[in-house]
XYZ file of C-alpha atoms in Angstrom:
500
model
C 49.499 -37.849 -38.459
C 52.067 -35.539 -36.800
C 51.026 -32.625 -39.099
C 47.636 -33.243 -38.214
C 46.147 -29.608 -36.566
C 45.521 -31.054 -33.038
C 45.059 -27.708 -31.347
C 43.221 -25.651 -33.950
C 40.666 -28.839 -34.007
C 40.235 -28.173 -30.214
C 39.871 -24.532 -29.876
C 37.312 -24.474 -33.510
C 35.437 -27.636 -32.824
C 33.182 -26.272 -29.849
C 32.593 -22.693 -31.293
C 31.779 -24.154 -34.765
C 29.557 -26.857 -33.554
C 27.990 -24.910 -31.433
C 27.135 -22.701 -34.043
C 24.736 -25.651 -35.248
C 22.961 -25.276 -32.235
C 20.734 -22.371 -33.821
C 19.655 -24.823 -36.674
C 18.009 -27.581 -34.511
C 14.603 -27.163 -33.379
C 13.086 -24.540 -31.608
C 11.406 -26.438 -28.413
C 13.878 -29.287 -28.240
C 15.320 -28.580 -24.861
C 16.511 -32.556 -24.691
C 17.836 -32.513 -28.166
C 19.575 -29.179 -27.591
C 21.331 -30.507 -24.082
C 22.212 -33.656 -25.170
C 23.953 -31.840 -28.568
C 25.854 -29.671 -26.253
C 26.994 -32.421 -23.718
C 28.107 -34.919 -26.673
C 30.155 -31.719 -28.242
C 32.079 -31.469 -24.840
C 32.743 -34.780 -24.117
C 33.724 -35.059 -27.876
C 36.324 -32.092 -27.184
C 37.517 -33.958 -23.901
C 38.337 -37.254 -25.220
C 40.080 -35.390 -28.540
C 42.346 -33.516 -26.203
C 43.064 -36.596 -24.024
C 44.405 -38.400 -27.032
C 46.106 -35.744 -28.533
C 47.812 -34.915 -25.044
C 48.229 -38.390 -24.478
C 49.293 -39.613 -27.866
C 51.073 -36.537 -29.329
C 53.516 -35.044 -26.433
C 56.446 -36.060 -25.132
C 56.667 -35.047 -21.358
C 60.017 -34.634 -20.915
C 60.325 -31.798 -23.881
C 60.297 -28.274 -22.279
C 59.567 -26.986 -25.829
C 56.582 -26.220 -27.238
C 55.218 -29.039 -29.010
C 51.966 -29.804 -31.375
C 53.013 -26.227 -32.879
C 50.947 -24.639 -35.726
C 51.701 -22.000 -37.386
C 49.680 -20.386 -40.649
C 49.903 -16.800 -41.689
C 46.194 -15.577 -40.910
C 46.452 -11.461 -42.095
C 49.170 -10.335 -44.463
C 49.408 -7.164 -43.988
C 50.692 -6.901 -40.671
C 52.054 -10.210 -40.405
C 49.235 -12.060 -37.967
C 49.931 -15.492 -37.820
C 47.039 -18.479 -35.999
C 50.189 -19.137 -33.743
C 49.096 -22.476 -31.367
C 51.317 -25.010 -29.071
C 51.724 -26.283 -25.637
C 53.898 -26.724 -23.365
C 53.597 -28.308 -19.774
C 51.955 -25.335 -17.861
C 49.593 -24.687 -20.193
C 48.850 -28.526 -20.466
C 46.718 -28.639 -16.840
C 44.602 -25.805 -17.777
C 43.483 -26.964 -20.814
C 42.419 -30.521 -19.797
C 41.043 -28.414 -16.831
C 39.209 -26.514 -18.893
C 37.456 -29.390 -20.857
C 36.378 -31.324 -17.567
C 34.891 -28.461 -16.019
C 32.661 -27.376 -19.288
C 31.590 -30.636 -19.477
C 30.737 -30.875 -15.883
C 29.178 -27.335 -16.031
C 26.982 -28.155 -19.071
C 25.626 -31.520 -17.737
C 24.729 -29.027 -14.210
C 22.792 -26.504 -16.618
C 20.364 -29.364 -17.143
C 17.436 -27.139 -15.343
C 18.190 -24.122 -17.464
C 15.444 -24.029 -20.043
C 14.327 -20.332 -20.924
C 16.224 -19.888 -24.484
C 17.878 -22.702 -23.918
C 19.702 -22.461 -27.775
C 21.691 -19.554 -26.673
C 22.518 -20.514 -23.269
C 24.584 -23.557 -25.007
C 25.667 -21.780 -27.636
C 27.493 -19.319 -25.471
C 28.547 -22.366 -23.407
C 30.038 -23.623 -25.926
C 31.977 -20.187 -27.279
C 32.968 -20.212 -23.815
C 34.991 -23.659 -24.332
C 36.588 -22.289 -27.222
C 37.385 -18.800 -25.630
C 38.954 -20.799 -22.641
C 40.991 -22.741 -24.750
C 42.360 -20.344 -26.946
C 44.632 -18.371 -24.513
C 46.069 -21.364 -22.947
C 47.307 -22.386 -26.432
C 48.009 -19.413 -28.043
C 51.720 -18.592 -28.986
C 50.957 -15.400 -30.399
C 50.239 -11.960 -28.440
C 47.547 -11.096 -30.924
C 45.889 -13.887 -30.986
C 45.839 -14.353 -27.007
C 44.644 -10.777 -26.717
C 41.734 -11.806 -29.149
C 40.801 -15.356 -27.173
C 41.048 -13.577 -24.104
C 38.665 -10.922 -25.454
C 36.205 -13.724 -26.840
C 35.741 -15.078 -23.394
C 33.946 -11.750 -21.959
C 30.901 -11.760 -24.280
C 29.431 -14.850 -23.591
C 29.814 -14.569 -19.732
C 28.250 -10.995 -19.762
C 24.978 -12.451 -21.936
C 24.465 -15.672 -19.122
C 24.989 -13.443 -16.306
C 22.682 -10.509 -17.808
C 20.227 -13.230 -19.023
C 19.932 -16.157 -16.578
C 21.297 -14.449 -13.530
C 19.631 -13.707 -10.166
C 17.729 -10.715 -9.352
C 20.623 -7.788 -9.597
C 21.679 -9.577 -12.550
C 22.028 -6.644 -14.830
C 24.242 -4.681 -11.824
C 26.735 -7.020 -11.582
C 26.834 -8.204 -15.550
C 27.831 -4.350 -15.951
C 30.222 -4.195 -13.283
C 31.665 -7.775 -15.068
C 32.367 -6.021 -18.329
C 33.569 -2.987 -16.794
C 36.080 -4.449 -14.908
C 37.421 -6.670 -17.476
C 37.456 -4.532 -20.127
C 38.978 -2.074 -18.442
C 41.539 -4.648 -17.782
C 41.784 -5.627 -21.639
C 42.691 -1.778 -22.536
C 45.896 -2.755 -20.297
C 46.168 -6.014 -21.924
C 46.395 -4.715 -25.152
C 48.583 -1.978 -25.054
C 51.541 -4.139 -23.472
C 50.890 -6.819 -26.308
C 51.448 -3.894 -28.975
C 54.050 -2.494 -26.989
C 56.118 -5.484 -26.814
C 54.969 -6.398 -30.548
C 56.396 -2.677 -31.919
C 59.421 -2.068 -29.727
C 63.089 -2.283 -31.863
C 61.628 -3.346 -35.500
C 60.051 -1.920 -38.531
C 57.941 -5.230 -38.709
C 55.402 -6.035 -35.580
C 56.618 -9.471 -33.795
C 54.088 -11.279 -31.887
C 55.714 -14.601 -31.604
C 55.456 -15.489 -28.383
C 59.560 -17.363 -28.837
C 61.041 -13.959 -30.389
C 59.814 -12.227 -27.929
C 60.881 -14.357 -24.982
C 64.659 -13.368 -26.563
C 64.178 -9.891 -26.443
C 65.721 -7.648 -24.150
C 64.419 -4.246 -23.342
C 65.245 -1.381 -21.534
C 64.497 -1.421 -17.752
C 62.335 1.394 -17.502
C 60.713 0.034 -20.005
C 60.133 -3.266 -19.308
C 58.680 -2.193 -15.823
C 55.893 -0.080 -17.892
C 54.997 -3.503 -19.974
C 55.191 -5.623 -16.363
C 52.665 -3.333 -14.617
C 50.475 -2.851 -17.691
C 50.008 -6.709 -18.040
C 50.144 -7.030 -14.293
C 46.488 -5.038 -14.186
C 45.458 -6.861 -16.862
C 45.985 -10.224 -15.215
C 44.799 -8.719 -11.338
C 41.708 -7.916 -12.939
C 41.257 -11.414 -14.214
C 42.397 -13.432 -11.548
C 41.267 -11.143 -9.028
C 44.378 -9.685 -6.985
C 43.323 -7.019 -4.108
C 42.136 -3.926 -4.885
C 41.273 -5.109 -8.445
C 38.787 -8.132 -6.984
C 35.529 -6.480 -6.349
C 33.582 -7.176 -9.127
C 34.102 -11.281 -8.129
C 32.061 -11.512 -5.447
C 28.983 -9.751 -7.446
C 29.414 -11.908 -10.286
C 29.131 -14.880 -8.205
C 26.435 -13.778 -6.238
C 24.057 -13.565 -9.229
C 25.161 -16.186 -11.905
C 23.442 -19.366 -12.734
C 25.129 -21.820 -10.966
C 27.261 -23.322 -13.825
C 28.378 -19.642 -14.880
C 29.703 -19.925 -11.539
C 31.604 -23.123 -12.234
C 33.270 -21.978 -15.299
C 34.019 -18.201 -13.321
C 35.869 -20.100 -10.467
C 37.067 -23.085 -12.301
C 38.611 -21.777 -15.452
C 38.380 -17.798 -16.380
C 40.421 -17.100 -12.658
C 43.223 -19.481 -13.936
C 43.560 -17.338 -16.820
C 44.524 -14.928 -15.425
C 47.481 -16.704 -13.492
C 48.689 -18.260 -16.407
C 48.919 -15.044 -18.087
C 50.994 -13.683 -15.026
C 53.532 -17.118 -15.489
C 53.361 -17.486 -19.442
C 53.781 -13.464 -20.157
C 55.147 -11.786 -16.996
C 56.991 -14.486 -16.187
C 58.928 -15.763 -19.301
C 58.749 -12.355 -21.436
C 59.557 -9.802 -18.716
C 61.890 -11.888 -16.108
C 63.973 -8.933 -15.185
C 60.866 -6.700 -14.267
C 59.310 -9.889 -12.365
C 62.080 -10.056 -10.394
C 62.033 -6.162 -9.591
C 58.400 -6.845 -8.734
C 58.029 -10.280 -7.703
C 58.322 -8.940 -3.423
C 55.305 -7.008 -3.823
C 53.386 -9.650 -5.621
C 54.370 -11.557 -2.318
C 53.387 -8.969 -0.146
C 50.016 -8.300 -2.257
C 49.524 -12.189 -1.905
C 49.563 -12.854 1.593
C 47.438 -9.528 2.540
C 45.130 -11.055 0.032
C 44.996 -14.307 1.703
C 44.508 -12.386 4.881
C 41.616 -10.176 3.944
C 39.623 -12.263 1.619
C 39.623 -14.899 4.336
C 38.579 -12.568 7.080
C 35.928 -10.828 4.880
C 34.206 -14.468 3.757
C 32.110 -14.666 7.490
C 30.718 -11.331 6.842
C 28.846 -12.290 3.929
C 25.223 -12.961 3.960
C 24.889 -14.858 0.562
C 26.162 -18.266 0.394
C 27.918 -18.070 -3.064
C 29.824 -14.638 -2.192
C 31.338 -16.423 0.788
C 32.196 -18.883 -1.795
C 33.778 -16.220 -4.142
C 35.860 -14.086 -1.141
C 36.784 -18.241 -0.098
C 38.132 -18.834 -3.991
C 39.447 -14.784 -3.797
C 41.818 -15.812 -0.578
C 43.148 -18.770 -2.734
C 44.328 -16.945 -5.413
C 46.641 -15.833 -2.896
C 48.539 -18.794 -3.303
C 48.831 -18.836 -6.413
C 50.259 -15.126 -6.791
C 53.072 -15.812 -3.495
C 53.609 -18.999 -5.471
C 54.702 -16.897 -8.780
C 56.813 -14.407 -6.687
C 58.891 -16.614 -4.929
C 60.786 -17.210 -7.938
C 61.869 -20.682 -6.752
C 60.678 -24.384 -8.579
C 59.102 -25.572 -5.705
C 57.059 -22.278 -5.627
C 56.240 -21.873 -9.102
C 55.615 -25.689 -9.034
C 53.078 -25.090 -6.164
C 51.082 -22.145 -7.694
C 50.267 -24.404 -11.188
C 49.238 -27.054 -8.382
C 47.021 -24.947 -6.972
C 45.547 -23.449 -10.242
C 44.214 -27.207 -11.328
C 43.168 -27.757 -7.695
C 41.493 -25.064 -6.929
C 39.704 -25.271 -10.463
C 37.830 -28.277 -9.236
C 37.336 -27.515 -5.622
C 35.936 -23.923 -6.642
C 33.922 -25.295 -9.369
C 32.402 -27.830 -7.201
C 31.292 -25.763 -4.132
C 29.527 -23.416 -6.520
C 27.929 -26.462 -8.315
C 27.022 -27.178 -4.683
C 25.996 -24.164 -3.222
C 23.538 -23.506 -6.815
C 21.985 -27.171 -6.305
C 21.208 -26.558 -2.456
C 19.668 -23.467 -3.861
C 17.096 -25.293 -6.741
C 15.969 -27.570 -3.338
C 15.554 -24.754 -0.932
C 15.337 -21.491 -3.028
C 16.914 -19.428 -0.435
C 20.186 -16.992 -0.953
C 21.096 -16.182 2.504
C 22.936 -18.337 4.955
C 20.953 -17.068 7.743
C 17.982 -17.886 6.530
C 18.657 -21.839 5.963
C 19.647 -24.367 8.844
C 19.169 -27.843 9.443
C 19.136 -29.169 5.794
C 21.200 -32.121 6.838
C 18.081 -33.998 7.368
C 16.669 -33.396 4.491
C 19.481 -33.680 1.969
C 22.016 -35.389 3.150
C 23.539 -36.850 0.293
C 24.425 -32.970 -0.927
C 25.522 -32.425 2.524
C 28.485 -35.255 2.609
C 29.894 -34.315 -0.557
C 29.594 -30.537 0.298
C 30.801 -31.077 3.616
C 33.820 -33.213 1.739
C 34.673 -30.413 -0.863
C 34.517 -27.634 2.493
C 37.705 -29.820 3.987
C 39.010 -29.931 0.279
C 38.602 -26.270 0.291
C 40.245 -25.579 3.805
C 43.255 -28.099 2.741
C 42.856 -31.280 4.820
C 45.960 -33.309 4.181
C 45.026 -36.007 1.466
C 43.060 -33.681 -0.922
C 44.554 -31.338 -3.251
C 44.659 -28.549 -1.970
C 46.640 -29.272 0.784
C 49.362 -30.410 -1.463
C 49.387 -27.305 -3.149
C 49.338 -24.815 -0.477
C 52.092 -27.381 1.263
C 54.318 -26.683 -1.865
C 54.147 -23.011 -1.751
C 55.053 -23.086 1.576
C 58.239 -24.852 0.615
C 58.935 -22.719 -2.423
C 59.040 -19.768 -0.199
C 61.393 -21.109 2.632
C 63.294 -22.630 -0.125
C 63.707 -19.328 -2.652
C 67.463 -18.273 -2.955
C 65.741 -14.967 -3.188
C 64.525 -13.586 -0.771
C 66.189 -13.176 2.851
C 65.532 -15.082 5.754
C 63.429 -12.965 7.771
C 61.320 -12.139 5.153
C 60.853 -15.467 3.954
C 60.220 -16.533 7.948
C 57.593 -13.274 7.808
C 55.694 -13.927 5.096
C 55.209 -17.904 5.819
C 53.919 -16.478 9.837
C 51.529 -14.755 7.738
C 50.238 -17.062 5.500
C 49.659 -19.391 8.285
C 47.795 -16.856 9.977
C 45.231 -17.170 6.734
C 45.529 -20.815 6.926
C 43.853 -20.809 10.361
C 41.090 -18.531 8.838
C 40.116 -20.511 6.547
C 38.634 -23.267 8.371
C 36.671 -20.602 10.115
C 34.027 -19.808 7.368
C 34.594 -22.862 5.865
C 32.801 -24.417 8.844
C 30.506 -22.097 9.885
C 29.518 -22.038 6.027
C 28.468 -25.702 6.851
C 27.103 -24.942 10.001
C 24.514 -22.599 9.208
C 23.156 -24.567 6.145
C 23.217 -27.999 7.467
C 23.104 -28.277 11.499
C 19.938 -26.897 13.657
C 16.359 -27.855 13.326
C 15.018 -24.314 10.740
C 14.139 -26.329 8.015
C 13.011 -29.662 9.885
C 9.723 -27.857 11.660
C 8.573 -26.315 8.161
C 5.694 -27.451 6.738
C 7.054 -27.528 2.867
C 9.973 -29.403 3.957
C 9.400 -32.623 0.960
C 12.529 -31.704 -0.822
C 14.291 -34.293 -3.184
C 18.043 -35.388 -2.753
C 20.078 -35.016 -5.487
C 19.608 -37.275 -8.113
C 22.068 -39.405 -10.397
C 22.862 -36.533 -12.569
C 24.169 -34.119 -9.521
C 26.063 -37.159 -7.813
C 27.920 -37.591 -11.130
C 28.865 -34.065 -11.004
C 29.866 -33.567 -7.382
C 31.688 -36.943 -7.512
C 33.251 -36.766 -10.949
C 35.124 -33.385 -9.127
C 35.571 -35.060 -6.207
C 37.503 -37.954 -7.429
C 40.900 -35.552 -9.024
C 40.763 -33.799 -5.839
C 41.494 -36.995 -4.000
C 43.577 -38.275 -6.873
C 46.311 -35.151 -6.341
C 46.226 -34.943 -3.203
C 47.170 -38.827 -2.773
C 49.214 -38.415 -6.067
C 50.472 -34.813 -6.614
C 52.770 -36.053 -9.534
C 49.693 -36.291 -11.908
C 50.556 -32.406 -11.823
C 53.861 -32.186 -11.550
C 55.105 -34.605 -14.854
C 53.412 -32.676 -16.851
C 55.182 -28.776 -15.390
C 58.492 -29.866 -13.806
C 60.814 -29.377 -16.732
C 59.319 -26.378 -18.229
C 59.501 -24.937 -14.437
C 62.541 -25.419 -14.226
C 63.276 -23.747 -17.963
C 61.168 -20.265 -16.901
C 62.973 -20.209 -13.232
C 66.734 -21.107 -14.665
C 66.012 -17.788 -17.167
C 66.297 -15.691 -13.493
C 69.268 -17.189 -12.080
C 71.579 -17.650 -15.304
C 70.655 -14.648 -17.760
């Protein structure tokens, strides 16, 4: 069994089966949904036991490699393994989908393609967390855009089309970036491209030019996990999607992009990181600044949600440039945690809006009464989001605090500077946060109107909102879920700074 093709079973499996999806029956929605929700949970409990069953934690290696020539002629090889960072995302990855596709219950217009291309999206997710080859994560990174531009153009809101364009545009622009550093770094010192991810990792290169790789793939990855000035097309995209869009946006295709910035910028590049890795702290907390004090200003309920998830990304990039354990430790913290606290607000947010069919936050008021069962656990996952001490995030934020006053990097004041800051953004937070809250759920506009017989949620949106809620409690009580599975590898990528 230890030759058995764990990975390439979990990145085909959704993509293929969900090609079946386009031979079952035309009109049956149920049939269609409850296809699509056995697939994922299928795809969950595979990568659970061959996560749990198949890899040692205290191996910094890759393990469950794979690795088949795919193209001859230029020497492509289907390149797959994991390690400990990329570990988190993945299982990430499957819990959200799931989660996402059991909240796209209403959606019934075409209802085939909308879980087909939720279930290319699974695969597309997967594939650059496991992907040991540049090729090959150029190409799953690529796979990912289509099907999020077709279920924002198609099931979106009303400027869907507007901000499905801006979508592509952004990231493909990005992509163009993306792939000339891959072929860069693939062509530089040999006749023969190499793509491996480990023969590359050995490779030295000229300063100059390994700056001109590091910036390339640093606009490629600030596109995708959106670093100021590159974030604009975030808060569009959220605005518009179909609420479970929006859960695999914030929960999943974000983290992409900061894994790319630890697994390539990080591990292949080290000397350029650490040329760069001030202004990646300086970009990070003037993110965390602005994105928090832009969030009141917005009208719409899910792009306050979106400049909320923009602000912490911030985090996550101060977290990669203080090159420090503690810090780098803290930034994959805050990737898995903010996965399920972004995803659930927008699950939140998009079921408040099926009751009350209304966008903007001044509009709504006083739905407490009426729902309060969405209003605890929204209220729960806003002091999730703002990092009360026993959920997640507070953990994570608390650990990139430490790996910036702990960094041998950096010099006192700065370090002293930067943390004043940050906890300058930290107070902002709560602001929208609660005044988010406050203008849904307190006041009497919605008690006096005469329509006002909405439902609560039922079973199937408790599951959801609870089934989120329950890891976010879980880290923050227990942060080591997180950190058993990244610790050694951490320490592998930072020890390649300090002793090269």
């Amino acid at each position: 069994m230890n030759n058995f093709p764990w990975l390439t079973l979990i990145v085909v499996l959704p993509i293929s089966a969900g090609s079946l999806i386009l031979f079952l029956p035309h009109r049956g929605n149920k049939v269609i949904r409850w296809y699509t929700i056995c697939i994922c949970a299928l795809e969950l409990l595979l990568t659970t036991y061959a996560f749990g069953y198949r890899f040692q934690l205290d191996d910094p290696l890759m393990q469950l490699t794979e690795n088949y020539k795919w193209i001859n002629f230029f020497d492509f090889y289907w390149r797959l393994g994991i390690d400990g960072i990329s570990i988190g995302p993945i299982l990430l990855t499957g819990f959200i989908t799931t989660l996402a596709t059991l909240a796209a219950w209403p959606v019934t217009r075409d209802s085939r393609l909308f879980h087909f291309l939720m279930l290319a999206m699974y695969s597309g997710q997967i594939g650059p967390f496991s992907s040991q080859d540049l090729l090959l994560f150029f190409i799953m990174w690529e796979l990912e855009l289509i099907p999020v531009y077709l279920l924002l153009a198609m099931w979106g809101g009303k400027k869907r089309l507007y901000s499905a364009t801006k979508f592509i545009l952004y990231t493909a622009g990005g992509s163009v970036f993306l792939l000339m550093g891959v072929l860069g770094i693939g062509l530089y010192g040999s006749n023969e491209p190499t793509l491996s991810f480990e023969t590359s990792a050995n490779q030295s290169y000229p300063v100059a030019l390994e700056i001109i790789f590091y910036i390339g793939f640093l606009i490629a990855f600030a596109v995708k996990s959106p670093i100021i000035p590159l974030h604009t097309w975030l808060p569009d995209t959220h605005g518009e999607a179909h609420y479970s869009t929006c859960m695999l946006l914030a929960g999943i295709l974000l983290k992409m992009g900061a894994y790319g910035l630890v697994r390539i910028n990080m591990e292949l590049l080290p000397h350029a990181h650490s040329i760069f890795s001030p202004w990646l702290m300086i970009v990070g907390t003037i993110q965390i600044i602005y994105a928090a004090s832009t969030s009141p200003g917005q009208r719409n309920l899910k792009k306050r949600i979106a400049y909320s998830s923009v602000s912490h990304m911030g985090f996550i990039i101060i977290g990669i440039g203080s090159i420090s354990d503690t810090g780098l430790n803290g930034a994959i913290l805050q990737i898995i945690s903010h996965g399920f606290i972004g995803a659930a607000l927008f699950f939140l947010a998009g079921t408040s809006y099926d009751r009350i069919r209304l966008v903007y936050l001044d509009e709504m008021g006083g739905m407490a009464i009426a729902i309060p069962k969405i209003f605890t656990t929204f209220s729960i996952l806003s002091m999730a989001s703002l990092a009360l001490p026993g959920m997640s995030g507070f953990v994570a934020e608390l650990i990139v605090f430490f790996g910036i006053l702990t960094s041998q990097k950096y010099l006192l004041m700065t370090k002293v500077l930067i943390t004043f800051v940050m906890a300058i953004g930290m107070i902002l937070t709560p602001i929208y946060s609660l005044s988010m809250l406050r203008q849904m759920f307190y006041g009497y506009k919605l008690f006096n109107a005469p329509n006002s017989s909405f439902f609560d949620s039922g079973p199937r949106e408790l599951f959801v909102s609870i089934s989120i809620l329950l890891p976010v409690i879980g880290i923050g009580i227990y942060p080591d879920f997180v950190f058993a599975l990244s610790v050694d590898k951490v320490e592998a990528i930072i020890s390649n700074f300090f002793y090269r």
